Tab-separated table of C-alpha atoms and ligand atoms in Angstrom:
chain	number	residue	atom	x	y	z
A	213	UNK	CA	-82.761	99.061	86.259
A	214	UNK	CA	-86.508	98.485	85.044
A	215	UNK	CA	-85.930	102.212	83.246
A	216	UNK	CA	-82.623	101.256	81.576
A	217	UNK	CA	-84.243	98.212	79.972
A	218	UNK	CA	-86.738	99.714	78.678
A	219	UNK	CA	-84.370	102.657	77.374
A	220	UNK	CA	-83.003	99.895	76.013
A	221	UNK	CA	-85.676	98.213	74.177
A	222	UNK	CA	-86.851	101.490	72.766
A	223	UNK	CA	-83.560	102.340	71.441
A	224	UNK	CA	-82.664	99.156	69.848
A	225	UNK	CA	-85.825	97.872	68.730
A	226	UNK	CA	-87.897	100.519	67.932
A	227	UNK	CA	-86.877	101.728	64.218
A	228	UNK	CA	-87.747	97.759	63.237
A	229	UNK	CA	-91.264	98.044	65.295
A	230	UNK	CA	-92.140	101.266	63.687
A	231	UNK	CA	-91.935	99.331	60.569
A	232	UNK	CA	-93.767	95.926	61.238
A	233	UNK	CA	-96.842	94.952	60.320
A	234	UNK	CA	-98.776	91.976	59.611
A	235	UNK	CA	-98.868	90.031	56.135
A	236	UNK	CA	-101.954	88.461	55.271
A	237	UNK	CA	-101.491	85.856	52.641
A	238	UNK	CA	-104.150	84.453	50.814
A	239	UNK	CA	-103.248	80.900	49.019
A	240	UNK	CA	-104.399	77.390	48.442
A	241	UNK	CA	-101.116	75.540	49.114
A	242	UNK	CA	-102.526	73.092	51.514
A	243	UNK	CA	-101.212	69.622	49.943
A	244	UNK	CA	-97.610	68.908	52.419
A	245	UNK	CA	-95.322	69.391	49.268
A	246	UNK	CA	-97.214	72.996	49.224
A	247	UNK	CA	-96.994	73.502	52.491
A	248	UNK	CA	-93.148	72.590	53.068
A	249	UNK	CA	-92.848	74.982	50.408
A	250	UNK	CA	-94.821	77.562	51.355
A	251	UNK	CA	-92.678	77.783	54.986
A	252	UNK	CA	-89.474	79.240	52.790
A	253	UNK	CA	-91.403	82.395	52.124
A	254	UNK	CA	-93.255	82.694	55.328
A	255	UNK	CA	-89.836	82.189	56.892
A	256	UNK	CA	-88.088	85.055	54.748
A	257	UNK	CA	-90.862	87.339	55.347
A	258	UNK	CA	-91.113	86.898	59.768
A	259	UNK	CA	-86.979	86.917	59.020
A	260	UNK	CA	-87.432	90.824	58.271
A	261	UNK	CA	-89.200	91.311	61.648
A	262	UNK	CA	-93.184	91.454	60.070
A	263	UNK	CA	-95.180	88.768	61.050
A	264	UNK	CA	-97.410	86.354	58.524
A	265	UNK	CA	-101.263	85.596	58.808
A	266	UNK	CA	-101.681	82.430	56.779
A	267	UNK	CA	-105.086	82.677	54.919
A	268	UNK	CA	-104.995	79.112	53.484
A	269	UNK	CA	-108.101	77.702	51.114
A	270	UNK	CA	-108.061	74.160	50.531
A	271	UNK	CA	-108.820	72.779	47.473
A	272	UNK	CA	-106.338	72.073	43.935
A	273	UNK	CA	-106.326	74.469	41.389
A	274	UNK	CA	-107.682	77.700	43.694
A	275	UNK	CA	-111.557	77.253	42.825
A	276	UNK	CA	-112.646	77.853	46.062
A	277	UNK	CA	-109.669	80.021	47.262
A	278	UNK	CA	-110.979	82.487	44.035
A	279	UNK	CA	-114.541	82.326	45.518
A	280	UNK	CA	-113.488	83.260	49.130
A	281	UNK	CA	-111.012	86.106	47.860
A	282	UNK	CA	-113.861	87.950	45.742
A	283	UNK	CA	-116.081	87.579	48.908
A	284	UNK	CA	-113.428	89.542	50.568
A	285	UNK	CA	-112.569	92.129	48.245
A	286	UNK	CA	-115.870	92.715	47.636
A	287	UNK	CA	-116.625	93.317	51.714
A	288	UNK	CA	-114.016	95.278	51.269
A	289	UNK	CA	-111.243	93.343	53.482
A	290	UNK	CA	-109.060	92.290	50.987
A	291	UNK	CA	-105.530	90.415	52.251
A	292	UNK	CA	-102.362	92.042	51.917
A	293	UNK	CA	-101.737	89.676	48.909
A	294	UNK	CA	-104.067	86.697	46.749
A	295	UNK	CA	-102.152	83.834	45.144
A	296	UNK	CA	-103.471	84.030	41.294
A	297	UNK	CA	-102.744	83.652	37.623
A	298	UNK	CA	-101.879	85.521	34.850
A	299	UNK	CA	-105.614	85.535	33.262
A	300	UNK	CA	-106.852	86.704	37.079
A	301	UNK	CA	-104.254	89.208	37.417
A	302	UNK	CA	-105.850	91.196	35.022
A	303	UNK	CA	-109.211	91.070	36.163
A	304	UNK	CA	-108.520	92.362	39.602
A	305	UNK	CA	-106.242	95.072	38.365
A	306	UNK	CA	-109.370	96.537	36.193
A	307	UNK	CA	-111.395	97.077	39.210
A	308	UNK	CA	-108.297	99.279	40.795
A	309	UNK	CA	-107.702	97.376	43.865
A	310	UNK	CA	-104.130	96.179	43.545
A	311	UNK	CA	-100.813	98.164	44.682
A	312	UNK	CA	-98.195	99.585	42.223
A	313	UNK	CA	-95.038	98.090	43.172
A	314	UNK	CA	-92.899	100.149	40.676
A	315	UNK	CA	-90.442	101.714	43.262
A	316	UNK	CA	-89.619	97.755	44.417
A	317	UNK	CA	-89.629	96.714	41.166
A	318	UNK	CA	-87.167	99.071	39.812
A	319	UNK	CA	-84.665	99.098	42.595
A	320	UNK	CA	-84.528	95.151	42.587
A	321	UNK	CA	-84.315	95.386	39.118
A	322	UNK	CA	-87.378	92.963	38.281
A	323	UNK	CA	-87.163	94.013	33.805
A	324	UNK	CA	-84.177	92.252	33.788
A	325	UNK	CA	-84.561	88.831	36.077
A	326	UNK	CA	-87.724	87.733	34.370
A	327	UNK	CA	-88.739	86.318	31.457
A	328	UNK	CA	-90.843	89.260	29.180
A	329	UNK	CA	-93.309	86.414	28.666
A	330	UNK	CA	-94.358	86.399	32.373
A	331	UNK	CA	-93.442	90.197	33.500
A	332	UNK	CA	-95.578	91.230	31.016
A	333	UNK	CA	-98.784	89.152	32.974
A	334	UNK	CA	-97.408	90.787	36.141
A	335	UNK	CA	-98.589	94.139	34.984
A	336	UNK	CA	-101.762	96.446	34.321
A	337	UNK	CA	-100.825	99.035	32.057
A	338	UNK	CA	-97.256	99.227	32.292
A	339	UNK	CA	-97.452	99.283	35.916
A	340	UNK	CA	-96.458	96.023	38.178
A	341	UNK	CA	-99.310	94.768	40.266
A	342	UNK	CA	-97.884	91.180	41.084
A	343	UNK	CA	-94.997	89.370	41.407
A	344	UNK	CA	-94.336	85.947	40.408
A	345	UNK	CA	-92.758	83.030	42.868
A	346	UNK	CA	-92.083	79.964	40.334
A	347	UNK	CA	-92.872	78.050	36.773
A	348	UNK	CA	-94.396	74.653	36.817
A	349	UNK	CA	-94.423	72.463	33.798
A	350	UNK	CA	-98.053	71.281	33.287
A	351	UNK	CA	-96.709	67.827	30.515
A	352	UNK	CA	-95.289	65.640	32.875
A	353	UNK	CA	-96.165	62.098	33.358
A	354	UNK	CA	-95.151	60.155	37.138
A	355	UNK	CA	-94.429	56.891	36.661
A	356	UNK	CA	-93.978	54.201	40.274
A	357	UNK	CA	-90.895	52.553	38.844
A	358	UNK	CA	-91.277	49.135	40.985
A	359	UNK	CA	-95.149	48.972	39.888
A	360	UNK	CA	-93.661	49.023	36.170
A	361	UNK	CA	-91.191	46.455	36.811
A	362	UNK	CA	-93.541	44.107	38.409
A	363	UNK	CA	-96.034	44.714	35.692
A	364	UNK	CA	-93.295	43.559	33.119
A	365	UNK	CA	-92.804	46.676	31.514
A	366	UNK	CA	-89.546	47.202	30.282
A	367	UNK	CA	-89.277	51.336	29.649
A	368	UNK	CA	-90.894	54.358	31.062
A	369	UNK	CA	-92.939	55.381	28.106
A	370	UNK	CA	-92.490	58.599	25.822
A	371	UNK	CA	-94.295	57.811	22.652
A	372	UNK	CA	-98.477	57.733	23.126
A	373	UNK	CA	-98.326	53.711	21.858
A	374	UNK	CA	-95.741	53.215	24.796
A	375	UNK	CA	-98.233	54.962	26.874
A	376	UNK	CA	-101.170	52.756	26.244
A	377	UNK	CA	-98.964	49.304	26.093
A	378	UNK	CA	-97.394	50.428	29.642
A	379	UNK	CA	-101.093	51.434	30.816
A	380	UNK	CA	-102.514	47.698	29.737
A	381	UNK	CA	-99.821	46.086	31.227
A	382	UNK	CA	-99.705	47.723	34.323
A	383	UNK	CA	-104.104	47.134	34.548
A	384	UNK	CA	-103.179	43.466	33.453
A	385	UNK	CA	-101.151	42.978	36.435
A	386	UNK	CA	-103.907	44.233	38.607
A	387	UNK	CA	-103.233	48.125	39.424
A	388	UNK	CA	-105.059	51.351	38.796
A	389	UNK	CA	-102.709	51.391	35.454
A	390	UNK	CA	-103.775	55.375	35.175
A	391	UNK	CA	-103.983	57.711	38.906
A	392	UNK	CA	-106.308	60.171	38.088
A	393	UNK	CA	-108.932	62.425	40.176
A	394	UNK	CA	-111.979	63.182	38.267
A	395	UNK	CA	-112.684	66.966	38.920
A	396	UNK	CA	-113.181	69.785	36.140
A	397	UNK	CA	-109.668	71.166	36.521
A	398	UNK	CA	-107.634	67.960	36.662
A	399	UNK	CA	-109.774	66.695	33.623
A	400	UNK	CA	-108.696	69.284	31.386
A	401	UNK	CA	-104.930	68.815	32.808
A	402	UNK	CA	-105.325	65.099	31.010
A	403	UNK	CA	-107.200	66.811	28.309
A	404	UNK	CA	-104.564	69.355	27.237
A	405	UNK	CA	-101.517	66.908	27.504
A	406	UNK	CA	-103.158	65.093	24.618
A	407	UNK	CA	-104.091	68.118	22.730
A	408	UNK	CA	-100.173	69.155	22.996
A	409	UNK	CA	-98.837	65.277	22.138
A	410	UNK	CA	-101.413	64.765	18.782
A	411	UNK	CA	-101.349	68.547	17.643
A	412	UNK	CA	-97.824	69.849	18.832
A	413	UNK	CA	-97.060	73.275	20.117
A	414	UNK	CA	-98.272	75.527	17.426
A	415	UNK	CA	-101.927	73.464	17.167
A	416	UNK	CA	-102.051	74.073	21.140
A	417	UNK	CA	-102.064	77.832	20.828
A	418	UNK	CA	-104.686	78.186	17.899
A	419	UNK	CA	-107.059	75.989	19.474
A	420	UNK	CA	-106.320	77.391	23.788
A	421	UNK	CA	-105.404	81.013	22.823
A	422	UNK	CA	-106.369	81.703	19.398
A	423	UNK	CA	-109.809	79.655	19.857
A	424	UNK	CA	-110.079	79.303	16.142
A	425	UNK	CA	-112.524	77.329	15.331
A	426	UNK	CA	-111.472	75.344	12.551
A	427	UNK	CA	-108.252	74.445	14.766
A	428	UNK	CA	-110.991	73.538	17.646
A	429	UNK	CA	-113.566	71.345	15.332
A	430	UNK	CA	-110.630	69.941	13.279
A	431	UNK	CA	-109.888	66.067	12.811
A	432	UNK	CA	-106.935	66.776	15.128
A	433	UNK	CA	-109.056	67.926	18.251
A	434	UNK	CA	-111.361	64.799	17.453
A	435	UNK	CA	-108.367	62.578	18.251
A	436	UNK	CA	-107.486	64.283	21.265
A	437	UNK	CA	-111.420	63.576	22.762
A	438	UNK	CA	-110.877	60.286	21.215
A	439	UNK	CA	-107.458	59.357	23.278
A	440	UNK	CA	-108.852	61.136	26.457
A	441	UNK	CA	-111.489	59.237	26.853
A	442	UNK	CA	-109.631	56.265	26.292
A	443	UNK	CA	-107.499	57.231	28.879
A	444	UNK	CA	-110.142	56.894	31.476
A	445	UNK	CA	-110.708	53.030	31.050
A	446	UNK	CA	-107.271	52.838	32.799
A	447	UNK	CA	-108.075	54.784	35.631
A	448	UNK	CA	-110.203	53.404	38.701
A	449	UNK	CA	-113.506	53.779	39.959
A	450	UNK	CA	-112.777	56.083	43.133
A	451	UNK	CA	-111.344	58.434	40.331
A	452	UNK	CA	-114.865	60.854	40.702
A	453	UNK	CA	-114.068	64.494	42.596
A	454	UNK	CA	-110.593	62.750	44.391
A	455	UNK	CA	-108.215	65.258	45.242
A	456	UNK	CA	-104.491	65.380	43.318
A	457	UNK	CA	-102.726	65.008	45.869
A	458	UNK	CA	-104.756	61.790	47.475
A	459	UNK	CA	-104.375	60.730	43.510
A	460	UNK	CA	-100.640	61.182	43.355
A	461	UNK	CA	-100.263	59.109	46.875
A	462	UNK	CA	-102.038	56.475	44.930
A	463	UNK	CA	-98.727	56.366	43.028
A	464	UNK	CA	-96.399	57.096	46.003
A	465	UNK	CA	-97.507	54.296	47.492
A	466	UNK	CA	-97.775	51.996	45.068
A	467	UNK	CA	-101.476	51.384	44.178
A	468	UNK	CA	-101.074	52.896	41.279
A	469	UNK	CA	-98.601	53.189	38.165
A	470	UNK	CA	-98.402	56.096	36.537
A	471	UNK	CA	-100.538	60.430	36.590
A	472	UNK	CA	-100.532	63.112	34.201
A	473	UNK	CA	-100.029	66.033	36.433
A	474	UNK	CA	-98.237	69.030	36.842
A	475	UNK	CA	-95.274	69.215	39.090
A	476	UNK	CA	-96.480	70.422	41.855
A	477	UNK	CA	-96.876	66.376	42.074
A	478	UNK	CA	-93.021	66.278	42.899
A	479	UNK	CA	-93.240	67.952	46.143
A	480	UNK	CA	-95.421	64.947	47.183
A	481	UNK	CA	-92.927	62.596	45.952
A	482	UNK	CA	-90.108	64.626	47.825
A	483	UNK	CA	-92.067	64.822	51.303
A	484	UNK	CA	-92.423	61.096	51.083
A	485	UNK	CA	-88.674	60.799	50.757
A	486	UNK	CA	-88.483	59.083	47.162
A	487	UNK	CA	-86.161	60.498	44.846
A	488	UNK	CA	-86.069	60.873	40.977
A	489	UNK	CA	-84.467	57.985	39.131
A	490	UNK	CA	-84.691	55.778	41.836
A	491	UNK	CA	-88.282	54.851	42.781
A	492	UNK	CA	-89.939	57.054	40.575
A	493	UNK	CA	-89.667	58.527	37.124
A	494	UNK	CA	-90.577	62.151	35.528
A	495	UNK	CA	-91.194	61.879	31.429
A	496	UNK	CA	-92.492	64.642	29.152
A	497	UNK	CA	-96.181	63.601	29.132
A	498	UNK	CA	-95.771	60.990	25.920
A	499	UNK	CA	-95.152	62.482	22.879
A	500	UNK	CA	-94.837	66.166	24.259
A	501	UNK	CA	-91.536	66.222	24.356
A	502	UNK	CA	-89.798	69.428	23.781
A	503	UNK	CA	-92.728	71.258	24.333
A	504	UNK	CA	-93.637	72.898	27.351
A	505	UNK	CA	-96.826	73.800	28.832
A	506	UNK	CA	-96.477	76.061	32.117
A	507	UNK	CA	-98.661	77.756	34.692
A	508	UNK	CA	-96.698	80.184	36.835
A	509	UNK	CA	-97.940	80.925	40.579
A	510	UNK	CA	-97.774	84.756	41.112
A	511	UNK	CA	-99.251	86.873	44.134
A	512	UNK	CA	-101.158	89.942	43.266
A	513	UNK	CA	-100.329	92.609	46.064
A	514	UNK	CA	-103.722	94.738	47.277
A	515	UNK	CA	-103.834	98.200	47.980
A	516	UNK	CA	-103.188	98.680	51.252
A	517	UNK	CA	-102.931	101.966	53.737
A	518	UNK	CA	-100.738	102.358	56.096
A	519	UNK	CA	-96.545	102.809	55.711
A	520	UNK	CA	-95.927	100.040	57.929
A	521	UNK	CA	-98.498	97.645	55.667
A	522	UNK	CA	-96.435	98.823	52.660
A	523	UNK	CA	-93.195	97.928	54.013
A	524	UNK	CA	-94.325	94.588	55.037
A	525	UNK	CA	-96.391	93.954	51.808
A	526	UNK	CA	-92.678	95.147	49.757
A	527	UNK	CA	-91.322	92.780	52.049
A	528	UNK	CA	-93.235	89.970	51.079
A	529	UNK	CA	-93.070	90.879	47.275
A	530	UNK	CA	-89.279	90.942	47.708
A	531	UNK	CA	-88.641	87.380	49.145
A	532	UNK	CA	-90.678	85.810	46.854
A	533	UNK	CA	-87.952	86.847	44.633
A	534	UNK	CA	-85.477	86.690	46.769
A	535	UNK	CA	-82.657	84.854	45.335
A	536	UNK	CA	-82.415	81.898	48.332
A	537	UNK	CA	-86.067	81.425	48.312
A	538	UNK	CA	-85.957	81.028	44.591
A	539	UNK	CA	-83.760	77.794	45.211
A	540	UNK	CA	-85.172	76.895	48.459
A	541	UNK	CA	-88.657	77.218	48.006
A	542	UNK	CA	-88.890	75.489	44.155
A	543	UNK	CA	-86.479	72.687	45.276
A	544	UNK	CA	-89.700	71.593	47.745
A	545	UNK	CA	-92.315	72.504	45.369
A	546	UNK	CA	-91.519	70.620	41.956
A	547	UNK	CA	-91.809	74.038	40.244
A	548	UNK	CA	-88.348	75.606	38.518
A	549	UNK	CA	-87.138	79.508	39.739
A	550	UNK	CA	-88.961	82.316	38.117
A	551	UNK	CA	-85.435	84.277	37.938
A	552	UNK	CA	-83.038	83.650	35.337
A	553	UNK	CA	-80.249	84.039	37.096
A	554	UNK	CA	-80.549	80.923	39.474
A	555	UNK	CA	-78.098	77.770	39.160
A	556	UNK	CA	-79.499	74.604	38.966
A	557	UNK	CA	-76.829	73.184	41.086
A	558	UNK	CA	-78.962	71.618	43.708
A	559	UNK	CA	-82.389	70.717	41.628
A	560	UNK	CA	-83.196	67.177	41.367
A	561	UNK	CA	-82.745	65.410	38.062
A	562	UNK	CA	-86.534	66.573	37.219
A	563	UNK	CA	-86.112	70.205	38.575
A	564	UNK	CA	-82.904	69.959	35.965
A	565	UNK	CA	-84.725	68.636	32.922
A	566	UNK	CA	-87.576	71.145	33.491
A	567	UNK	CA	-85.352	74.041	33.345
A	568	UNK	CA	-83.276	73.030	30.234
A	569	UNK	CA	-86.734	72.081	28.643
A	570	UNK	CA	-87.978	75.354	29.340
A	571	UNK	CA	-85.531	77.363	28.016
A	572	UNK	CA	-85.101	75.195	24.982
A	573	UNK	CA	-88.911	75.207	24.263
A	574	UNK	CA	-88.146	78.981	24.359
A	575	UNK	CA	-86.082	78.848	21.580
A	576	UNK	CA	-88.344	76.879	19.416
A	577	UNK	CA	-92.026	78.895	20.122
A	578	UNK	CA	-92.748	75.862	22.123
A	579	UNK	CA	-93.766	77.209	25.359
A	580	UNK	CA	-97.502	76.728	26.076
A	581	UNK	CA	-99.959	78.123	28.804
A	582	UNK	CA	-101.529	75.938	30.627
A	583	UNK	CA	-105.235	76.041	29.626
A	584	UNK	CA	-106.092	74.006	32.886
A	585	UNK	CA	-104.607	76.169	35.326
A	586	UNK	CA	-106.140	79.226	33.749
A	587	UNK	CA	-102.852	80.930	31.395
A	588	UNK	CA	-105.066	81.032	28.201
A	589	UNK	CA	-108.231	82.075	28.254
A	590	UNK	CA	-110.688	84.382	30.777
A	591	UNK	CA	-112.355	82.809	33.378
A	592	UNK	CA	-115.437	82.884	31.380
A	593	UNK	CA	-114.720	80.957	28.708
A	594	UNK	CA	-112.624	78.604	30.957
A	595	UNK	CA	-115.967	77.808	32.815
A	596	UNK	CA	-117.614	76.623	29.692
A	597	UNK	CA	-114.237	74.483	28.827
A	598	UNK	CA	-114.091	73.217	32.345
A	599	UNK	CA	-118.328	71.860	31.975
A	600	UNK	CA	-117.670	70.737	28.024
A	601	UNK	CA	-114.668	68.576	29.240
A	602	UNK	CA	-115.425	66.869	32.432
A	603	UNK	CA	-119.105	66.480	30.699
A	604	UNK	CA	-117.427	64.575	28.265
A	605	UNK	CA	-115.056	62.307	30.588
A	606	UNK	CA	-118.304	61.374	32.163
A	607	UNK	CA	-120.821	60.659	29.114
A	608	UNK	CA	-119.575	58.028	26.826
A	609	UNK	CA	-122.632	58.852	24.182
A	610	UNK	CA	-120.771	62.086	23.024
A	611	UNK	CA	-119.204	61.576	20.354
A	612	UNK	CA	-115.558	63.292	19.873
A	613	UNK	CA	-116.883	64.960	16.763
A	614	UNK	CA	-119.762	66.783	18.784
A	615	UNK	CA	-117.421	67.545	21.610
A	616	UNK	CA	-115.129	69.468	19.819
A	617	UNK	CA	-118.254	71.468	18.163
A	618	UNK	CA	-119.604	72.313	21.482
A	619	UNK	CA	-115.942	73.362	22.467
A	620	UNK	CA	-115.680	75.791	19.617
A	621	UNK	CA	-118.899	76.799	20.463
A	622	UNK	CA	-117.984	77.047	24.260
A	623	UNK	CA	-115.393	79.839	24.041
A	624	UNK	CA	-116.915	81.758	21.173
B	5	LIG	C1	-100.732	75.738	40.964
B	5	LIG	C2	-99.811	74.957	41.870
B	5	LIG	C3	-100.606	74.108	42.814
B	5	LIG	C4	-101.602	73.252	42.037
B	5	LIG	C5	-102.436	72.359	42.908
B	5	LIG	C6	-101.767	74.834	40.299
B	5	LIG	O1	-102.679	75.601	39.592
B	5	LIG	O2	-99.994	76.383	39.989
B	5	LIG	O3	-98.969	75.810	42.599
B	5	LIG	O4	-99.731	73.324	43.570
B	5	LIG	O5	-102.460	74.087	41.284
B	5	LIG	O6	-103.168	73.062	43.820
């Protein structure tokens, strides 16, 4: 009997043994509208019999998960895959550590589901090294619908003189009128949504991708210091190093009336069961509408050895663009599919406007990268835009006219 099982077992089960193997996932999707999120993938990937090892690094924006993944790579025990961005992608592909995942992306067909714009990041030299999962729209503003009806105000704001009567009528009736958590990266979130609403698309790119400096010293950029930093007498004074997602509760939960933030915010407004419309709002970020600035989340696959590890690293690659998780998983996140092929039957009404923006910002050369959530520029530079920004947020004696020197001087 014991003999006939075990026939059994060997028979049945071992072609999918042969081929399992562990994932290891390095991400920083540790906020619970991440997380939920995050389970749709891990879920598709243990679905095709491998099994995951979650390599989670706390902390918004991936600072410290980028520190602990070159510690890593470096010791030379990279992960099976690294959550990173386009400008990163790049970086680790020079130094010849990341997989080719040609064969994959040929037989799934990967050309023709993505936009060129963001295929094009996934590979070094012709050759794909990562694979996207999502696009989140950086210009978004949150707004706590009952804390603008009891502070009197009558319309969720889209111009930037709506903005600031909303803001002094919601501080007026005794709330933090403007959620916002102090760090580098969430600074120059704030920062670029006014670059984008007083310069428009086409300013945007000379000054964050061009870095021309007359764009980046012009009377233009001078405004944009000037309405950031009046931004932050709305905001409270816990505001210094607090986490987004602890900043977006703020709003949840009705301390607070409004954020600037990318939509990764929605997730926490979906895992605390509100809903779009009803007791909150998503606007463009006032007066960026029709443009639209985006980061896009993508997983850069290292090289690894063994034919079971490359099945279950192709295995990974593949659900992030599988179809189902496309739907599932950016439904929880606040982010829109990568694919163009997905309906948006089944998105919220934010999920909805996001992907009609996107593709209409298309259209018009009104797509942006996020600066913030590092689409523009190399890490370098970013550093030195990261200081110049939050340095300004914090010193009221520089003047917007000296910021934006130092800026141009920042990224030369
Ligand atoms: C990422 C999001 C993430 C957010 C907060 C952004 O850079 O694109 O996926 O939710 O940071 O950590």
């Amino acid at each position: 009997m014991k003999r006939v099982i075990t026939l059994t077992f060997i028979v049945f089960f071992f072609p999918i043994l042969t081929f399992a193997a562990e994932v290891e996932v390095l991400h920083f999707w540790t906020a619970t509208g991440e997380a939920r999120a995050l389970t749709e993938i891990k879920q598709a990937v243990q679905s095709k019999g491998h099994s995951w090892l979650d390599f989670a690094v706390a902390g918004g924006g991936g600072e410290n998960a980028r520190a602990v993944l070159t510690q890593r790579v470096v010791t030379g025990s990279a992960p099976t895959a690294a959550q990173m961005k386009g400008t990163e992608i790049r970086v680790w592909a020079e130094k010849g550590v990341l997989a080719n995942l040609d064969k994959l992306a040929l037989a799934e067909n990967w050309d023709a589901l993505l936009p060129p714009s963001i295929s094009s990041q996934m590979k070094y030299d012709g050759h794909y090294v990562a694979v996207p999962v999502n696009v989140h729209r950086l210009n978004w503003l949150w707004v706590n619908l009952d804390v603008l009806k009891a502070s009197g105000v009558q319309k969720v704001p889209t111009t930037l003189d709506e903005l600031f009567l909303a803001l002094n009528k919601i501080k007026k009736a005794g709330y933090i009128a403007l959620a916002h958590g102090s760090q580098p990266w969430q600074d120059t979130i704030l920062f670029e949504s006014m670059v984008l609403s007083v310069g428009g698309p086409e300013f945007y790119r000379r000054v964050f991708v061009d870095l021309d400096e007359s764009a980046l010293t012009s009377a233009t950029m001078q405004r944009a210091f000037a309405l950031f930093r009046q931004l932050k007498s709305y905001t409270d004074n816990e505001s210094s190093g607090r986490d987004w997602d602890l900043t977006t509760a703020l709003v949840i939960r009705g301390k607070a009336g409004m954020q600037i933030m990318g939509d990764w915010a929605k997730g926490e407004f979906i895992a605390a069961n509100m809903q779009a419309g009803k007791q909150y709002a998503c606007v463009p970020s006032p007066g960026t509408q029709g443009s639209f600035s985006y980061t896009v989340d993508a997983f850069a696959m290292f090289k690894v050895k063994s034919p079971e590890q490359i099945k279950a690293q192709e295995a990974f690659a593949s659900s992030l663009l599988d179809p189902v998780v496309q739907q599932k998983f950016n439904q929880i996140k606040g982010s829109i599919p990568v694919r163009n092929d997905i309906s948006s039957a089944g998105f919220d009404s934010c999920g909805q406007a996001s992907m009609a923006d996107f593709s209409e910002a298309g259209k018009n050369y009104a797509q942006v990268p996020s600066v913030a959530t590092h689409m523009a520029m190399p890490l370098d530079k970013l550093t030195n835009v990261y200081e110049l920004i939050s340095e300004f947020w914090n010193d009221s004696q520089l003047s917007p006219l000296k910021a934006s020197q130092l800026l141009a001087e920042a990224v030369k």
